[in-house]
């Protein structure tokens, strides 16, 4: 019957199947449907899931979800750490042109006009995957052309250490030894040390150790100008072989006249000499949005600042703390480099000063150093040699 109907009329087949299904299920009608309450003895029905059962289920879920998340993080974290270590590790050896790149710059160049490679969380090495922002020592970064160091110090029971968020790292004394060594070896260069954060009242010891270890001459206001006007007037010739020290606007530095003020946004304080605009909500953007929107936003911000040293923050922020700086940099590294290289043709090049990056490499610093050619700050007779020699580090 069914096959005959199928060959003649498909709609009749559908009706016949419906009838057959009804006939087949009819004898089971007395059994409770799957989602109905189950009958008990005496004809009474009981609830499928009691209140006590629901509480147990909720408790099980509360226990299971964090456990699953912990398992995922535990499995993925080593992969993230190891995998991205390979991606961002610098195996290149800097040549002399990159190590002493300021020797090619005119003595008359103002330091606020120069393109200067900067290192974000410069001493955050030898930390867990979620804390490290660099793989090279401060000395090796300086040898690769870095001239601006973002330093953050915590006072602990183990003495003064570098920190990043909740993670402690190497001894602060190692950072000072690296700076001292580099400055002794390279009298044509100058270095900016920016103490962005102090933790647990570390300030006094930070500067006492700086005085004791780094014997390079420190830049000091001659007293005839405000700090801002003084820094605006500084030429490379004025600061060769010296260090310029910056610190947060919130601490008291009486007795140390070499300390200049820094801030993360425009300030009414006339003595603030460095601005480093930062917007967390923009820095946590996904890779494409960060490159296409956040970096231009920061470029506009540094171009809008009236005077002084400025920092273009070219590193991403981890919104959830699970991916870590290595993964973020690995995803955006090429796009950020393309953006930096494009600055040579930008009508906003004049406003570019310090460019700060994670996981310093010869290639990244060379990209920034070469902007000094476009700015016209390289000694004319050495311009071609400078271009050729520094470009060798781009490979």
PDB file of C-alpha atoms in Angstrom, residues 96 98-107 114 139 142-143 147 178-191 215-219 235-243:
ATOM      1  CA  UNK A  96      78.068  49.658  15.004  1.00  0.00           C
ATOM      2  CA  UNK A  98      72.781  51.024  15.221  1.00  0.00           C
ATOM      3  CA  UNK A  99      74.692  50.768  18.498  1.00  0.00           C
ATOM      4  CA  UNK A 100      76.042  54.321  18.097  1.00  0.00           C
ATOM      5  CA  UNK A 101      73.383  55.804  15.836  1.00  0.00           C
ATOM      6  CA  UNK A 102      73.432  59.191  17.564  1.00  0.00           C
ATOM      7  CA  UNK A 103      77.009  59.706  16.355  1.00  0.00           C
ATOM      8  CA  UNK A 104      75.459  60.349  12.900  1.00  0.00           C
ATOM      9  CA  UNK A 105      73.021  62.992  14.180  1.00  0.00           C
ATOM     10  CA  UNK A 106      73.901  66.670  14.092  1.00  0.00           C
ATOM     11  CA  UNK A 107      74.957  68.274  17.375  1.00  0.00           C
ATOM     12  CA  UNK A 114      64.609  63.406  17.219  1.00  0.00           C
ATOM     13  CA  UNK A 139      72.275  46.511  28.005  1.00  0.00           C
ATOM     14  CA  UNK A 142      70.727  49.828  24.436  1.00  0.00           C
ATOM     15  CA  UNK A 143      73.190  48.124  22.088  1.00  0.00           C
ATOM     16  CA  UNK A 147      67.560  55.382  24.087  1.00  0.00           C
ATOM     17  CA  UNK A 178      73.587  47.759  32.373  1.00  0.00           C
ATOM     18  CA  UNK A 179      72.995  51.495  31.957  1.00  0.00           C
ATOM     19  CA  UNK A 180      76.317  52.368  33.579  1.00  0.00           C
ATOM     20  CA  UNK A 181      78.204  49.936  31.352  1.00  0.00           C
ATOM     21  CA  UNK A 182      76.633  51.230  28.168  1.00  0.00           C
ATOM     22  CA  UNK A 183      77.191  54.881  29.033  1.00  0.00           C
ATOM     23  CA  UNK A 184      80.858  54.237  29.855  1.00  0.00           C
ATOM     24  CA  UNK A 185      81.347  52.561  26.471  1.00  0.00           C
ATOM     25  CA  UNK A 186      79.420  55.009  24.253  1.00  0.00           C
ATOM     26  CA  UNK A 187      80.160  58.695  24.935  1.00  0.00           C
ATOM     27  CA  UNK A 188      78.366  59.881  21.762  1.00  0.00           C
ATOM     28  CA  UNK A 189      74.983  58.635  23.038  1.00  0.00           C
ATOM     29  CA  UNK A 190      72.481  59.909  25.589  1.00  0.00           C
ATOM     30  CA  UNK A 191      69.763  57.936  27.380  1.00  0.00           C
ATOM     31  CA  UNK A 215      78.158  57.877  37.044  1.00  0.00           C
ATOM     32  CA  UNK A 216      77.248  59.361  33.695  1.00  0.00           C
ATOM     33  CA  UNK A 217      76.557  63.056  34.092  1.00  0.00           C
ATOM     34  CA  UNK A 218      72.889  63.832  34.634  1.00  0.00           C
ATOM     35  CA  UNK A 219      71.124  66.593  32.737  1.00  0.00           C
ATOM     36  CA  UNK A 235      70.365  69.848  21.643  1.00  0.00           C
ATOM     37  CA  UNK A 236      72.019  66.490  21.163  1.00  0.00           C
ATOM     38  CA  UNK A 237      75.355  68.264  21.593  1.00  0.00           C
ATOM     39  CA  UNK A 238      74.219  69.376  25.064  1.00  0.00           C
ATOM     40  CA  UNK A 239      73.407  65.863  26.254  1.00  0.00           C
ATOM     41  CA  UNK A 240      75.918  63.492  24.647  1.00  0.00           C
ATOM     42  CA  UNK A 241      77.270  61.099  27.272  1.00  0.00           C
ATOM     43  CA  UNK A 242      74.541  62.097  29.759  1.00  0.00           C
ATOM     44  CA  UNK A 243      71.312  60.668  31.135  1.00  0.00           C
TER      45      UNK A 243
END
